[in-house]
């Protein structure tokens, strides 16, 4: 019996990427898979560590939740959050207004939670 859980679509799909541009945040197919394709997500922000956390959510929980899988287009999901992106630009010194920036995403130790570190060392 194997202790591995291989995803045989991973190589073709590439790396887990989250893109931030002037109008919001976009998640590629690998990130969607890491989250197990939820209908809703909660998106959090750790200002001290400059990190975005994404986790599956229910529509009725006590957090701001966003429709997720229903928004899929060409393998990507985009969530509009223009004001947050402006704030993120201000506190990181990175300009997402002029050019979209891609970041690597990774799983945390918590079940299905994905984190994106917003810093120049994590730009793809």
Coordinates of C-alpha atoms in Angstrom, one line a residue:
X1 CA 0.0 0.0 0.0
X2 CA 1.3 3.4 -1.0
X3 CA 1.7 6.4 1.4
X4 CA 1.7 8.8 -1.6
X5 CA -1.3 10.6 -3.1
X6 CA -0.2 11.6 -6.6
X7 CA -2.0 14.2 -8.7
X8 CA -1.5 13.1 -12.3
X9 CA -2.6 16.4 -13.7
X10 CA -0.2 18.6 -11.8
X11 CA 2.8 18.6 -14.2
X12 CA 0.7 19.8 -17.2
X13 CA -1.2 22.4 -15.1
X14 CA 2.1 23.9 -13.8
X15 CA 2.7 25.4 -10.4
X16 CA 0.1 26.8 -7.9
X17 CA -0.2 30.4 -8.9
X18 CA -2.1 33.3 -7.5
X19 CA -2.2 36.5 -9.6
X20 CA -2.8 39.9 -8.2
X21 CA -3.7 42.8 -10.5
X22 CA -5.4 46.2 -10.3
X23 CA -8.9 44.7 -10.0
X24 CA -8.4 41.7 -7.8
X25 CA -7.0 38.2 -7.2
X26 CA -7.0 35.2 -9.6
X27 CA -6.4 31.6 -8.7
X28 CA -5.2 28.9 -11.2
X29 CA -6.4 25.3 -11.5
X30 CA -3.7 24.0 -9.2
X31 CA -4.7 26.3 -6.3
X32 CA -8.4 25.4 -7.0
X33 CA -7.4 21.7 -6.6
X34 CA -5.4 22.4 -3.4
X35 CA -8.6 23.9 -2.0
X36 CA -10.6 20.9 -3.2
X37 CA -12.8 23.0 -5.6
X38 CA -15.1 24.6 -2.9
X39 CA -18.2 26.5 -3.8
X40 CA -17.2 29.3 -1.4
X41 CA -13.9 30.6 0.1
X42 CA -12.9 32.9 2.9
X43 CA -9.9 35.1 2.2
X44 CA -7.9 36.5 5.1
X45 CA -4.9 38.8 5.4
X46 CA -2.1 38.8 7.9
X47 CA -0.8 42.4 7.7
X48 CA 2.3 41.6 9.9
X49 CA 3.5 38.8 7.7
X50 CA 2.0 40.3 4.5
X51 CA 0.3 37.0 3.6
X52 CA -3.1 36.1 2.1
X53 CA -4.8 33.0 3.4
X54 CA -7.5 31.2 1.4
X55 CA -9.7 28.4 2.8
X56 CA -12.9 26.7 1.8
X57 CA -16.0 28.2 3.5
X58 CA -19.7 27.8 3.8
X59 CA -22.1 30.4 2.5
X60 CA -23.5 31.0 6.0
X61 CA -20.4 31.1 8.2
X62 CA -19.3 34.1 10.3
X63 CA -16.7 35.4 7.8
X64 CA -16.7 37.3 4.5
X65 CA -17.1 34.5 2.0
X66 CA -16.9 34.7 -1.8
X67 CA -18.4 32.4 -4.5
X68 CA -15.6 30.4 -5.9
X69 CA -16.1 27.4 -8.3
X70 CA -19.1 29.0 -9.9
X71 CA -16.8 31.8 -11.1
X72 CA -14.4 29.5 -13.1
X73 CA -13.5 30.7 -16.5
X74 CA -10.7 29.1 -18.6
X75 CA -9.4 27.3 -15.5
X76 CA -9.0 30.4 -13.5
X77 CA -11.2 32.0 -10.8
X78 CA -11.1 35.8 -10.3
X79 CA -12.3 37.7 -7.3
X80 CA -12.7 41.4 -7.6
X81 CA -11.2 43.4 -4.7
X82 CA -9.8 46.7 -6.1
X83 CA -9.7 48.6 -2.8
X84 CA -7.8 45.7 -1.1
X85 CA -5.3 45.6 -3.9
X86 CA -4.6 49.3 -3.5
X87 CA -4.1 48.8 0.2
X88 CA -1.8 45.9 -0.5
X89 CA 0.2 48.0 -2.9
X90 CA 0.6 50.7 -0.2
X91 CA 1.8 48.4 2.6
X92 CA 4.1 46.2 0.4
X93 CA 5.5 48.9 -1.9
X94 CA 4.7 46.6 -4.8
X95 CA 2.7 48.0 -7.7
X96 CA -0.2 45.7 -8.8
X97 CA -1.9 48.6 -10.6
X98 CA 0.5 48.8 -13.6
X99 CA 1.3 45.1 -14.0
X100 CA -0.2 41.8 -12.8
X101 CA 2.1 40.0 -10.4
X102 CA 2.1 36.2 -9.9
X103 CA 3.0 34.6 -6.6
X104 CA 3.5 31.0 -5.6
X105 CA 0.9 29.5 -3.3
X106 CA 1.5 26.8 -0.7
X107 CA -0.6 24.7 1.7
X108 CA -0.3 25.3 5.4
X109 CA -0.5 22.6 8.0
X110 CA -4.3 23.3 8.3
X111 CA -6.6 21.2 6.2
X112 CA -7.1 22.7 2.7
X113 CA -5.8 26.1 3.7
X114 CA -3.6 27.9 1.2
X115 CA -1.3 30.8 1.8
X116 CA 0.4 33.3 -0.5
X117 CA 3.3 35.3 0.8
X118 CA 3.2 38.8 -0.7
X119 CA 6.9 39.7 -1.1
X120 CA 9.4 40.1 -3.9
X121 CA 11.1 36.8 -3.0
X122 CA 7.8 35.0 -3.8
X123 CA 7.1 36.6 -7.2
X124 CA 7.0 34.1 -10.1

